[in-house]
Short mmCIF file of C-alpha atoms in Angstrom, two decimals:
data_model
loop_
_atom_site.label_atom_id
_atom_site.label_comp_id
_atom_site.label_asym_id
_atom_site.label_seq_id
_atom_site.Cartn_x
_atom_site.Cartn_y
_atom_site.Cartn_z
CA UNK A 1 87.60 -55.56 76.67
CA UNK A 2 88.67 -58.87 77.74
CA UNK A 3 90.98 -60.58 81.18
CA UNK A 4 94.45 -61.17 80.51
CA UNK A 5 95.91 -64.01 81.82
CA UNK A 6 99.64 -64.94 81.65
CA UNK A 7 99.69 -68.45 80.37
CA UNK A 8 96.29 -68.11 77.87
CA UNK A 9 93.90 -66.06 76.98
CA UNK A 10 93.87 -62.60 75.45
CA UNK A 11 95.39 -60.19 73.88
CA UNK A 12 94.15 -57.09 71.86
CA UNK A 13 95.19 -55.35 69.11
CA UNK A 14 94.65 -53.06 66.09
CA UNK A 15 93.14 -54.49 62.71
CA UNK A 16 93.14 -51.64 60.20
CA UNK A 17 91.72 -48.73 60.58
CA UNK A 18 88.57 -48.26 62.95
CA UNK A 19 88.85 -51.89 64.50
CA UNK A 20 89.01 -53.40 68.22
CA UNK A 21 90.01 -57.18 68.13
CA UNK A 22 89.91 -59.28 71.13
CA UNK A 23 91.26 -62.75 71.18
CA UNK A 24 90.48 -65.79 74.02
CA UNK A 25 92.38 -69.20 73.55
CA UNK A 26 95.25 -70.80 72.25
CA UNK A 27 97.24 -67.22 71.85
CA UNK A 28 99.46 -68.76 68.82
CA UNK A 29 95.78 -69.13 66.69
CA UNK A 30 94.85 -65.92 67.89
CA UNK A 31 98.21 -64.49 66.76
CA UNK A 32 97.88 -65.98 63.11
CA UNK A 33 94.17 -65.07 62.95
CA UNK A 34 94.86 -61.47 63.92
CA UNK A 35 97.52 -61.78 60.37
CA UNK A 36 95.06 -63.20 58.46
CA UNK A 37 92.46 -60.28 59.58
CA UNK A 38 94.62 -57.56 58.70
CA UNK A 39 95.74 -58.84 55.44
CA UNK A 40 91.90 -59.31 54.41
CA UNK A 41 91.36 -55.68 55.81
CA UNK A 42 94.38 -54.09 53.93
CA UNK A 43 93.69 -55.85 50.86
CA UNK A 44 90.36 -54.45 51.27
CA UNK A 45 91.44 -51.41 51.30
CA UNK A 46 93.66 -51.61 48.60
CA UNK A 47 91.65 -52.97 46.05
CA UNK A 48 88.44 -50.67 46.67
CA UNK A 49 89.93 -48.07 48.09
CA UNK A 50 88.01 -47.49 51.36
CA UNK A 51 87.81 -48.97 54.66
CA UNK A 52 86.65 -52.92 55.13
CA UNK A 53 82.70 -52.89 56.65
CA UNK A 54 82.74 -54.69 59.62
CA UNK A 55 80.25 -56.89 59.14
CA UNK A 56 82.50 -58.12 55.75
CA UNK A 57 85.51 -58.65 57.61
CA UNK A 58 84.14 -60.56 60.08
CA UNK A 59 82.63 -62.61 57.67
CA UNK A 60 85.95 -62.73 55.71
CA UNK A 61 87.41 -64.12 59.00
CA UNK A 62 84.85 -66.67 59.69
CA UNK A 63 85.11 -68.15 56.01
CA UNK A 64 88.65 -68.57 56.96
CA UNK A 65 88.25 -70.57 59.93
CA UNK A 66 85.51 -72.55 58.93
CA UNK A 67 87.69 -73.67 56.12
CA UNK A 68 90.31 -75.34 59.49
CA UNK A 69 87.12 -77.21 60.07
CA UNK A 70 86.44 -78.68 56.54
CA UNK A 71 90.19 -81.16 56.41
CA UNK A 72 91.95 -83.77 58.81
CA UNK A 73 95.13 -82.61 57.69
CA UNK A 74 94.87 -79.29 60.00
CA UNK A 75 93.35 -78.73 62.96
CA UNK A 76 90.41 -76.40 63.73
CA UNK A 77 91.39 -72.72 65.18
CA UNK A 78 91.34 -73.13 69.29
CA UNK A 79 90.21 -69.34 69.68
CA UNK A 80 87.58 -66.96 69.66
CA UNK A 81 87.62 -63.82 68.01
CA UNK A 82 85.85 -60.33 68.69
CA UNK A 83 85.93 -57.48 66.36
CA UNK A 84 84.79 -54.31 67.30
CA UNK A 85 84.37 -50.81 65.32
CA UNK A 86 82.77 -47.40 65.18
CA UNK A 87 82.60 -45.19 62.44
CA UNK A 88 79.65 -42.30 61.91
CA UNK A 89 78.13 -44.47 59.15
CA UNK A 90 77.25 -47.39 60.65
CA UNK A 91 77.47 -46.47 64.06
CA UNK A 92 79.05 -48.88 66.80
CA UNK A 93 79.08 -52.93 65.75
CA UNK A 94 80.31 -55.67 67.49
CA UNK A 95 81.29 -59.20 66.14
CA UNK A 96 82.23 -62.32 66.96
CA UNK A 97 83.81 -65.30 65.56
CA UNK A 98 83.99 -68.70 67.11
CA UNK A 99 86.14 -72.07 65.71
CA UNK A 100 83.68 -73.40 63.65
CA UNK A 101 83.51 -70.43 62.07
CA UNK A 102 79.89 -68.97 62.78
CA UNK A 103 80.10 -65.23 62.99
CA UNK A 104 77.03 -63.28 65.00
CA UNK A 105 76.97 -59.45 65.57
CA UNK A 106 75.69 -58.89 68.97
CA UNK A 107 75.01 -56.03 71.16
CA UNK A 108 76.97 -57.96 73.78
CA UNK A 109 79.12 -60.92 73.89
CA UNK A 110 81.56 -62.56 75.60
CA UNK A 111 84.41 -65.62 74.89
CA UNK A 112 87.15 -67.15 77.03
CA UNK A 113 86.51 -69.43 79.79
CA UNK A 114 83.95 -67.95 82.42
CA UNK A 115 81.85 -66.85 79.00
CA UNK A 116 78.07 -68.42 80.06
CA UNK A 117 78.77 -66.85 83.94
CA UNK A 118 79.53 -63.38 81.52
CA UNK A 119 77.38 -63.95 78.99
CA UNK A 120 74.53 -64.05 81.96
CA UNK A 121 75.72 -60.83 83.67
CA UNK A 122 75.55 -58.86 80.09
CA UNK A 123 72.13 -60.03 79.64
CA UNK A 124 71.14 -57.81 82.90
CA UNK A 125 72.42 -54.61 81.14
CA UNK A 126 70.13 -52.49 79.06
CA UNK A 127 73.66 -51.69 76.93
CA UNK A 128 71.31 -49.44 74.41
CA UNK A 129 70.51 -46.79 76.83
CA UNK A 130 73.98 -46.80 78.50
CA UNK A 131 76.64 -44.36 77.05
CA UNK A 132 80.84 -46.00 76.73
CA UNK A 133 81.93 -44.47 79.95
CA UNK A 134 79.12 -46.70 81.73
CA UNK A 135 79.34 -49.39 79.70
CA UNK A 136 83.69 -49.66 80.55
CA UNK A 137 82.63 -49.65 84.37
CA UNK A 138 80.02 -52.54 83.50
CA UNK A 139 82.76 -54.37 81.92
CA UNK A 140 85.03 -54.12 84.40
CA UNK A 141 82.31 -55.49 87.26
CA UNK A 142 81.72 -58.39 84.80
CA UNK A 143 85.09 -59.43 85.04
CA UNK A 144 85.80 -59.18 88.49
CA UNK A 145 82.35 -60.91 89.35
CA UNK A 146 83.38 -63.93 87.13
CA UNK A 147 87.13 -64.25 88.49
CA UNK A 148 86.86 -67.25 89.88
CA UNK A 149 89.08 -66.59 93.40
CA UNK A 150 89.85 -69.82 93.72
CA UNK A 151 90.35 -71.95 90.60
CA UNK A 152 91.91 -69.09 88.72
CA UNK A 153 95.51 -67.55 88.85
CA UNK A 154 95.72 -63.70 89.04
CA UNK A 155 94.64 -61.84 86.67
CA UNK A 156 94.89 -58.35 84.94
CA UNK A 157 92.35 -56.17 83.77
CA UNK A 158 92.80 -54.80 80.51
CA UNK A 159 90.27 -52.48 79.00
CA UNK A 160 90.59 -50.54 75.59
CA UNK A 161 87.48 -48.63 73.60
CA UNK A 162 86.81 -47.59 70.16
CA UNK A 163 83.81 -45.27 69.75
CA UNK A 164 82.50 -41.73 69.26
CA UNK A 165 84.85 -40.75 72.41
CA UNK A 166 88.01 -41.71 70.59
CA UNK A 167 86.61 -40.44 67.11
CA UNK A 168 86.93 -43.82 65.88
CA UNK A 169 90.27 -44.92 66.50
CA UNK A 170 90.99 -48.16 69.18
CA UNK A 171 92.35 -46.94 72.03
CA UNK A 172 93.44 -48.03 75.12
CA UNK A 173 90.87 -46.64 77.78
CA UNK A 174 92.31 -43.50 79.43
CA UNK A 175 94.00 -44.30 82.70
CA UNK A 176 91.21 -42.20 84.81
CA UNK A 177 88.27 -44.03 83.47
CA UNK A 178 90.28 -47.25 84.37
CA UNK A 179 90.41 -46.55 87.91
CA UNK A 180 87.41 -45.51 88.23
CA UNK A 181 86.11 -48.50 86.81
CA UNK A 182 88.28 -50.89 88.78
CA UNK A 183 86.90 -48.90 91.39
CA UNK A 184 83.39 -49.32 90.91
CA UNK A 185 84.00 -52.96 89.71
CA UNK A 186 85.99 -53.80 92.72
CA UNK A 187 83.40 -52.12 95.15
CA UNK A 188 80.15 -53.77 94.19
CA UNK A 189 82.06 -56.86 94.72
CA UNK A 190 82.46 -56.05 98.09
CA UNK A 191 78.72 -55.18 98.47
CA UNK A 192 77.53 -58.20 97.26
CA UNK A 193 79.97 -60.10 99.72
CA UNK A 194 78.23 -57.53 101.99
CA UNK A 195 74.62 -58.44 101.81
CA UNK A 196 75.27 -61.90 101.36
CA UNK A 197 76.76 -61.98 105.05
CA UNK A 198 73.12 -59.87 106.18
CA UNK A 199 71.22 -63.05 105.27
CA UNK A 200 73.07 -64.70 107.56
CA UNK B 1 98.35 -61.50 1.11
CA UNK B 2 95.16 -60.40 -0.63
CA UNK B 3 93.40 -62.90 1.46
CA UNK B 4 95.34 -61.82 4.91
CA UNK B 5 93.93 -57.98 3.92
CA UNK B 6 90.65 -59.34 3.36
CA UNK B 7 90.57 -61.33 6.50
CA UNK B 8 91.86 -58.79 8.73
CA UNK B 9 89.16 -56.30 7.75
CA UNK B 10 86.55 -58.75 8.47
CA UNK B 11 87.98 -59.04 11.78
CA UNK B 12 87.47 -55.76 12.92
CA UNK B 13 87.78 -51.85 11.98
CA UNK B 14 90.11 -51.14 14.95
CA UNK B 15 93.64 -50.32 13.85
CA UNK B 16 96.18 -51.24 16.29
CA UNK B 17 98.47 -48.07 15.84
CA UNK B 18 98.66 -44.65 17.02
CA UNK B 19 99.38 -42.50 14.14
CA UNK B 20 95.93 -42.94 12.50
CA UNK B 21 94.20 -41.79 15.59
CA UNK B 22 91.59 -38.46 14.86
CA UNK B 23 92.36 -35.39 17.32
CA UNK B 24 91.64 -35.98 20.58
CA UNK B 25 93.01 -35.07 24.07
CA UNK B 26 95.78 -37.40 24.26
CA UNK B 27 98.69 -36.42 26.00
CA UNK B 28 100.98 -38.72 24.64
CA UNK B 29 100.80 -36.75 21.24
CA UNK B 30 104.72 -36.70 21.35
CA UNK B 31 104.83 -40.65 20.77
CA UNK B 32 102.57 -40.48 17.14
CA UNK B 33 105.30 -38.89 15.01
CA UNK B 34 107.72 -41.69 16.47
CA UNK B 35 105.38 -44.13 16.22
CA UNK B 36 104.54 -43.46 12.28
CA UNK B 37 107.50 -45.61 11.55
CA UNK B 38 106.70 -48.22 14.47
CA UNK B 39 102.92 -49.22 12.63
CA UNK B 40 102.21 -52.90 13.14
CA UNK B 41 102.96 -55.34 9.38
CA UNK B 42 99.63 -55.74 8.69
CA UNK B 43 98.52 -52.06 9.90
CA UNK B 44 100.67 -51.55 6.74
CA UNK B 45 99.04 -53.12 4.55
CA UNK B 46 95.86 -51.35 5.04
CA UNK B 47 97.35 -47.83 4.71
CA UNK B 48 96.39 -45.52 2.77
CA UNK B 49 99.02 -46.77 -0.15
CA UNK B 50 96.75 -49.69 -0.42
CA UNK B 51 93.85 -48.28 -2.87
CA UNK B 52 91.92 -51.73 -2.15
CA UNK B 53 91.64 -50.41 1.51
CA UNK B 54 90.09 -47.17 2.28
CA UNK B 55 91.85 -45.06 4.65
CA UNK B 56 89.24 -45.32 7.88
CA UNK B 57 89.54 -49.31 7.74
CA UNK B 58 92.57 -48.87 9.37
CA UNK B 59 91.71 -46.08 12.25
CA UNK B 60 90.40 -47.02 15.85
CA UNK B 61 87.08 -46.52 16.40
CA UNK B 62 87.26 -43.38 18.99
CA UNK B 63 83.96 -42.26 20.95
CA UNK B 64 85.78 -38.88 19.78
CA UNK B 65 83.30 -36.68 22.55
CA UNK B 66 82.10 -34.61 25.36
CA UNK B 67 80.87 -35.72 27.98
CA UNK B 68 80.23 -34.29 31.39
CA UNK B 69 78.97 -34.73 35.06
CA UNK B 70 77.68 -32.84 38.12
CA UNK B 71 77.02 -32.97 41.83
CA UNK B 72 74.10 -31.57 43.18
CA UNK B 73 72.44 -31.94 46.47
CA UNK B 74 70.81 -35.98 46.49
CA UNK B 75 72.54 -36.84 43.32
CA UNK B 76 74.24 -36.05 40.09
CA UNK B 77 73.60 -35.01 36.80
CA UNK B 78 75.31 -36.76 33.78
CA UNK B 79 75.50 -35.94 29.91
CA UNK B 80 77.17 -37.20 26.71
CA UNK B 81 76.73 -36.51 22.82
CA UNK B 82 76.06 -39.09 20.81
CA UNK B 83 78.89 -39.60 18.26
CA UNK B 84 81.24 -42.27 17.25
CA UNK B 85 83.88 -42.01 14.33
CA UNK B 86 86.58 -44.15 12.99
CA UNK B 87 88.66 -41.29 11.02
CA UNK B 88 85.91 -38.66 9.80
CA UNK B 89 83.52 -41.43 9.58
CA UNK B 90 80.32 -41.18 11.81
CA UNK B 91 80.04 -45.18 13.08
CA UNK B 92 77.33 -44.55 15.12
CA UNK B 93 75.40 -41.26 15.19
CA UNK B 94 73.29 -42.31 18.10
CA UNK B 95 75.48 -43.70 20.57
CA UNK B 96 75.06 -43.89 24.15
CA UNK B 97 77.91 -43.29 26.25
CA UNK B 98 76.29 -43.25 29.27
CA UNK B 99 76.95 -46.39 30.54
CA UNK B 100 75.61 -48.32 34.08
CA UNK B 101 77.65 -50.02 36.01
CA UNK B 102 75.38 -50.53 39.07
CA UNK B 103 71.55 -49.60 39.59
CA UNK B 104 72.94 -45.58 40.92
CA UNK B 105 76.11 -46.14 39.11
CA UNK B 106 77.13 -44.53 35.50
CA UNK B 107 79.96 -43.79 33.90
CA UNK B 108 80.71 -41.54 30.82
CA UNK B 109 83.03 -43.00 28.69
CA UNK B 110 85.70 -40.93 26.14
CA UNK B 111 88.26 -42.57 24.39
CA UNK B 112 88.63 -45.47 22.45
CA UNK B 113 85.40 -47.25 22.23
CA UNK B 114 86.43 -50.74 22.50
CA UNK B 115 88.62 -50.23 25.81
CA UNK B 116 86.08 -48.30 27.26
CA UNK B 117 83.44 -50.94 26.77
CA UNK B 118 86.00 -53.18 27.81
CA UNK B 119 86.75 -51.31 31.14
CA UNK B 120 83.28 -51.09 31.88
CA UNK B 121 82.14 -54.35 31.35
CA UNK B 122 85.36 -55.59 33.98
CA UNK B 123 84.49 -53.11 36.42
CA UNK B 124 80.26 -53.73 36.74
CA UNK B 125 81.42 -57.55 36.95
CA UNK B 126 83.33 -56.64 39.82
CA UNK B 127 81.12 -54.51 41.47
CA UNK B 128 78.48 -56.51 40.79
CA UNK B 129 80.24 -59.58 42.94
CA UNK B 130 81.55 -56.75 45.72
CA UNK B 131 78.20 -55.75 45.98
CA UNK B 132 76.68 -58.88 46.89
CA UNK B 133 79.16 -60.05 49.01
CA UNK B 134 78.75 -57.35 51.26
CA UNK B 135 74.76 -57.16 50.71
CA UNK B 136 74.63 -53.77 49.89
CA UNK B 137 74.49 -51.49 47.12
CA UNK B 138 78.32 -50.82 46.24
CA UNK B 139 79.61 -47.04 47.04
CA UNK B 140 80.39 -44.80 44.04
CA UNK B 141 84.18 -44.32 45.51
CA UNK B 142 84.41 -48.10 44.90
CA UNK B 143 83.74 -48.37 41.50
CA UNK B 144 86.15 -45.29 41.00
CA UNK B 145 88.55 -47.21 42.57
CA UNK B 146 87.85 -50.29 40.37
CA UNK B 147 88.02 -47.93 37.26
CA UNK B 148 90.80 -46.35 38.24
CA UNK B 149 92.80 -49.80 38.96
CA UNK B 150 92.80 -51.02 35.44
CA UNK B 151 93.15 -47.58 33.61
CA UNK B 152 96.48 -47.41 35.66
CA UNK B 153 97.85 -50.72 35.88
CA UNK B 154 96.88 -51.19 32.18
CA UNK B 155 97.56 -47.78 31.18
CA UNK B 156 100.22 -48.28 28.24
CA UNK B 157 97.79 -50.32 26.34
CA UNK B 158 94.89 -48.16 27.18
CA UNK B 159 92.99 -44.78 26.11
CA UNK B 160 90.42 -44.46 27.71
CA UNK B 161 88.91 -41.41 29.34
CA UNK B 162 86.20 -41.99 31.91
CA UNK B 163 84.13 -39.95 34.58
CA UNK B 164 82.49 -42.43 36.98
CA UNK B 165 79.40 -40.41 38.60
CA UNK B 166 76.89 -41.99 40.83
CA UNK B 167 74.71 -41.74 44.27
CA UNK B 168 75.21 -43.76 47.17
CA UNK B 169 73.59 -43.49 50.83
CA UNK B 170 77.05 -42.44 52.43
CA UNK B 171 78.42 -39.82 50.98
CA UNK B 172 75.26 -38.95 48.35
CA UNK B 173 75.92 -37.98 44.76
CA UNK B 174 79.69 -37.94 43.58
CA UNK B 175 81.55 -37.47 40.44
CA UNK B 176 84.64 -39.27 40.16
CA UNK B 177 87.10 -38.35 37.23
CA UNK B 178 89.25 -41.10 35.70
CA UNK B 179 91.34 -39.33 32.78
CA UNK B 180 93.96 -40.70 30.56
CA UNK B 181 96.96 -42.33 32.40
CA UNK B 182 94.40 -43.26 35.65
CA UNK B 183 94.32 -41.29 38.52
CA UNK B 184 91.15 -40.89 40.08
CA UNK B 185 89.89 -37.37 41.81
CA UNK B 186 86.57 -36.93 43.21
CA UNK B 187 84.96 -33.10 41.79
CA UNK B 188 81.49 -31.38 42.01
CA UNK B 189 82.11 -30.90 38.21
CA UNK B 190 83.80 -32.43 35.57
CA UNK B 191 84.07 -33.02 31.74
CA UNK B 192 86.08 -34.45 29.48
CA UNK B 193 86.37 -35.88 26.06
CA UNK B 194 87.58 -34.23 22.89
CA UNK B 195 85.06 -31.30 22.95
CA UNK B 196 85.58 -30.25 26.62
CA UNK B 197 88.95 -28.55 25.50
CA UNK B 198 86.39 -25.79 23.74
CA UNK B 199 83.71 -25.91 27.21
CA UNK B 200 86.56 -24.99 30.10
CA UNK B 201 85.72 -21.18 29.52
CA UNK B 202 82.26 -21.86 29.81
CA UNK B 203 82.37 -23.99 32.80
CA UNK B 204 84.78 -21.92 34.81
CA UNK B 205 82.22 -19.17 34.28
CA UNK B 206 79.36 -20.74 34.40
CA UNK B 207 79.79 -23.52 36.76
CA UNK B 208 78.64 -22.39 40.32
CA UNK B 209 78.40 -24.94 43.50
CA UNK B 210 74.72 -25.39 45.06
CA UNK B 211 72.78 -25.84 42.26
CA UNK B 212 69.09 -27.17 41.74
CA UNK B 213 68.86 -30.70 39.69
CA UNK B 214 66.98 -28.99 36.87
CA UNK B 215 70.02 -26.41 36.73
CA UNK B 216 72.45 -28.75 36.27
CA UNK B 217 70.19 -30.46 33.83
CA UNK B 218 70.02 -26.73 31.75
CA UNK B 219 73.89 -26.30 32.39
CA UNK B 220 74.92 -29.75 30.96
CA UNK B 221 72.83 -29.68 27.65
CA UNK B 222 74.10 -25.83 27.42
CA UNK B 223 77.55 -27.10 27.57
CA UNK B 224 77.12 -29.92 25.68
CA UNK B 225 75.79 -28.39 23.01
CA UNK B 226 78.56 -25.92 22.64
CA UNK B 227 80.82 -28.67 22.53
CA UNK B 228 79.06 -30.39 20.26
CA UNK B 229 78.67 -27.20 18.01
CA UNK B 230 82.65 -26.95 17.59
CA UNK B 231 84.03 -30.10 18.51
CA UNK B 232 84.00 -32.38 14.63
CA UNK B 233 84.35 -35.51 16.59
CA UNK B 234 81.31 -34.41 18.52
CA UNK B 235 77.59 -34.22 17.57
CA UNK B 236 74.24 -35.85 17.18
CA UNK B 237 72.11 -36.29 20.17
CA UNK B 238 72.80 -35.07 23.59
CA UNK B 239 71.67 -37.82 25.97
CA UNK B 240 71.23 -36.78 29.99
CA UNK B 241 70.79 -38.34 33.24
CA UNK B 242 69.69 -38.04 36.75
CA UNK B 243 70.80 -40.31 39.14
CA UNK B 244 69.61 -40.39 42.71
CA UNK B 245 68.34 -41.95 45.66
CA UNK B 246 64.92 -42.14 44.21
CA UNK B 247 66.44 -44.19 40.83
CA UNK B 248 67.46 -43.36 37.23
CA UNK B 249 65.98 -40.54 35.02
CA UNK B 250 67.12 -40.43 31.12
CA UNK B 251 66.55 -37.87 28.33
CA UNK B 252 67.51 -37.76 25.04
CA UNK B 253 67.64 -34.02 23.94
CA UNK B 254 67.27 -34.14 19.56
CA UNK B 255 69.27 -32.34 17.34
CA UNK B 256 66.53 -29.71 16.43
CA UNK B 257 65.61 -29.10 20.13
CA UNK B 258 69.33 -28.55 20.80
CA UNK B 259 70.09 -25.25 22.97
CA UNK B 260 71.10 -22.68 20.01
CA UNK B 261 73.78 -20.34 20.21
CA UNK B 262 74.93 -18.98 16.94
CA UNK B 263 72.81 -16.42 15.95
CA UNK B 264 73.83 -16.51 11.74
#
């Protein structure tokens, strides 16, 4: 649920099982962090012999980059990390992981480089009422409203889910909900350029 | 040498040889009339050729056994006798086999006493630690898993027969069955040990699924008791257990008040 931008930025992609990652910053971190994730997950797995919690993975993670913090001989990780799951259990959870390895669930969050302008527009939802089909459209507003038009490059929007919709597998979001979120994302941009020219 | 023999059976009583072993349900029966020849030097010296030696010094102290577990709706139900032996030797006629391994966690060990203990002790370490690094209580399909880990990767050296039975909030009360060898299967009923060989009639007409706590309290001493009745390497006391959400329960049911069957 994150921009994708060519030179930086992120990238998503499947932990183990049940699990959304989403990655903002140096890609090559992000790349080796995603490893590390997956190994924890699998060895998880393999030792106890059911899926990694969430909420223990992320931890797993953090532990790991906190440790990049601790020597001079390495440098700390220069990305952010969001994992994401569902499962009937424990219902939706979201984490985060940042480099100096504090790791938060949150109802909403947001990392890369317009994060505080995001971080403000998620604080207007009320995501607990909202179901995942509003929420993606949501999303996909935030991320056009912080697209900076004239500072940043181009970007493209990619969305993926992982919920009670997709019975708990990460999936990219189907390609009619994405249009119909760019859609609505792309038109209350043009309303607020609307009533800002009314004031005039 | 009188002095090794005298050492080694202050050591311990466990014999570290297969041929000595009292009937039980190993599978590996094939290997004791090859391994006769195979007995360790100084299992040798304790045979039975030895007269200074008496003949259970140098037999492994087997929980010989029946033990037995059931799912019912919020939790399970789990029962053992109480009998140890080295040879025909009673070590402990009050044993308790019912061993926990978290607070909602038991297992019911079978086998060879000392690897069981063993096992069990490795396994609530590591739960213990899994548990609170997650900060939860630990899922019974876990500490299956943990069982079933070192009765497989150590299975050579191993005989150990164990049913891991718990409750946990996902998935409520399971029974878990570890046998011989170490694979794992998850079961609404299950029993093993020495005496269960003479209980599978019983069970399989017996057994139904849906039943009340206090039935599968009455069906496990019933059983047990059988078991106990024809099994030699079973007997004493039968000691029972309900675990669920709400915490432990134990019984202890006495030999007099035992379930009677024979009617001469």
């Amino acid at each position: 649920m994150n921009r994708a931008d060519p030179k930086e930025t992120c990238c998503h992609n499947d932990v183990m099982t049940p699990s959304l990652q989403a990655v903002a910053g140096l890609l090559a971190d992000a790349r080796s962090l995603s490893e590390v994730a997956r190994e924890e997950a699998s060895s998880f797995r393999s030792n106890y012999g059911h899926d990694i919690p969430l909420k223990h993975l992320s931890d797993r993670v953090a532990m790991y980059v906190h440790a990049y913090t601790l020597y001079s001989a390495v440098r700390p990780f220069g990305c952010s990390f969001i994992l994401g799951s569902y499962d009937k259990d424990d219902g939706p959870q979201l984490y985060m992981v940042d480099p100096s390895g504090i790791s938060h669930g949150y109802w909403g969050c947001s990392i890369g480089k317009a994060k505080q302008a995001a971080k403000t527009e998620i604080e207007k939802l009320q995501m607990k009422e909202m179901t995942c089909r509003e929420v993606v459209k949501e999303v996909a507003k935030i991320i056009y409203i912080v697209h900076d038009e004239v500072k940043d490059k181009a970007f493209e929007l990619e969305l993926s889910w992982v919920g009670e919709v997709t019975n708990g597998r990460h999936e990219l979001v189907p390609k009619d909900v994405r249009e119909e979120a760019e859609k609505y994302a792309k038109d209350s941009l043009e309303e607020e350029d609307d009533s800002d020219e009314d004031n005039m | 040498m009188m002095i090794f023999g005298n050492l080694f059976t202050a050591l311990n009583l466990k014999g570290v040889n297969y041929c000595c072993l009292p009937v039980t349900e190993r599978s590996n029966r094939g290997k004791m009339a090859a391994a006769a020849s195979m007995m360790p030097y100084f299992a040798q010296q304790i045979s039975s050729k030895n007269d200074l030696v008496p003949d259970w010094m140098g037999q492994e102290v087997s929980t010989g056994t029946t033990i037995m577990a059931v799912e019912y709706d919020g939790g399970v139900v789990i029962g053992a006798d109480s009998r140890t032996t080295t040879g025909a030797y009673i070590a402990n006629r009050v044993t308790d086999k019912l061993t926990p391994i978290h607070d909602r966690i038991f297992c019911c060990r079978s086998g060879s006493a000392a690897d069981t203990q063993a096992i069990a002790d490795v396994v609530t370490y590591q739960l213990g630690f899994h548990s609170i690094e997650l900060d939860e209580p630990p899922l019974v399909e876990t500490a299956a898993n943990l069982f079933k880990a070192s009765c497989y990767r150590y299975r050579e050296e191993l005989s150990a027969g164990i049913l891991v039975a718990g409750w946990d909030r996902r998935k409520g009360g399971q029974v878990y069955c570890v046998p011989i060898g170490g694979m794992m299967v998850r079961q609404p009923v299950s029993i093993g040990g020495s005496g269960s060989s003479y209980i599978y009639g019983f069970m399989d007409s017996n057994y139904k699924p849906d039943l009340t706590k206090d039935q599968c309290l009455d069906l496990t001493a019933a059983a047990l008791s059988l078991a106990m009745e024809r099994d030699g390497s079973s007997g004493g006391v039968i000691r029972l257990a309900s675990i669920s959400e709400a915490g432990v329960e134990r019984k202890v049911i006495l030999g007099n008040q035992l379930p009677k069957y024979s009617t001469h």
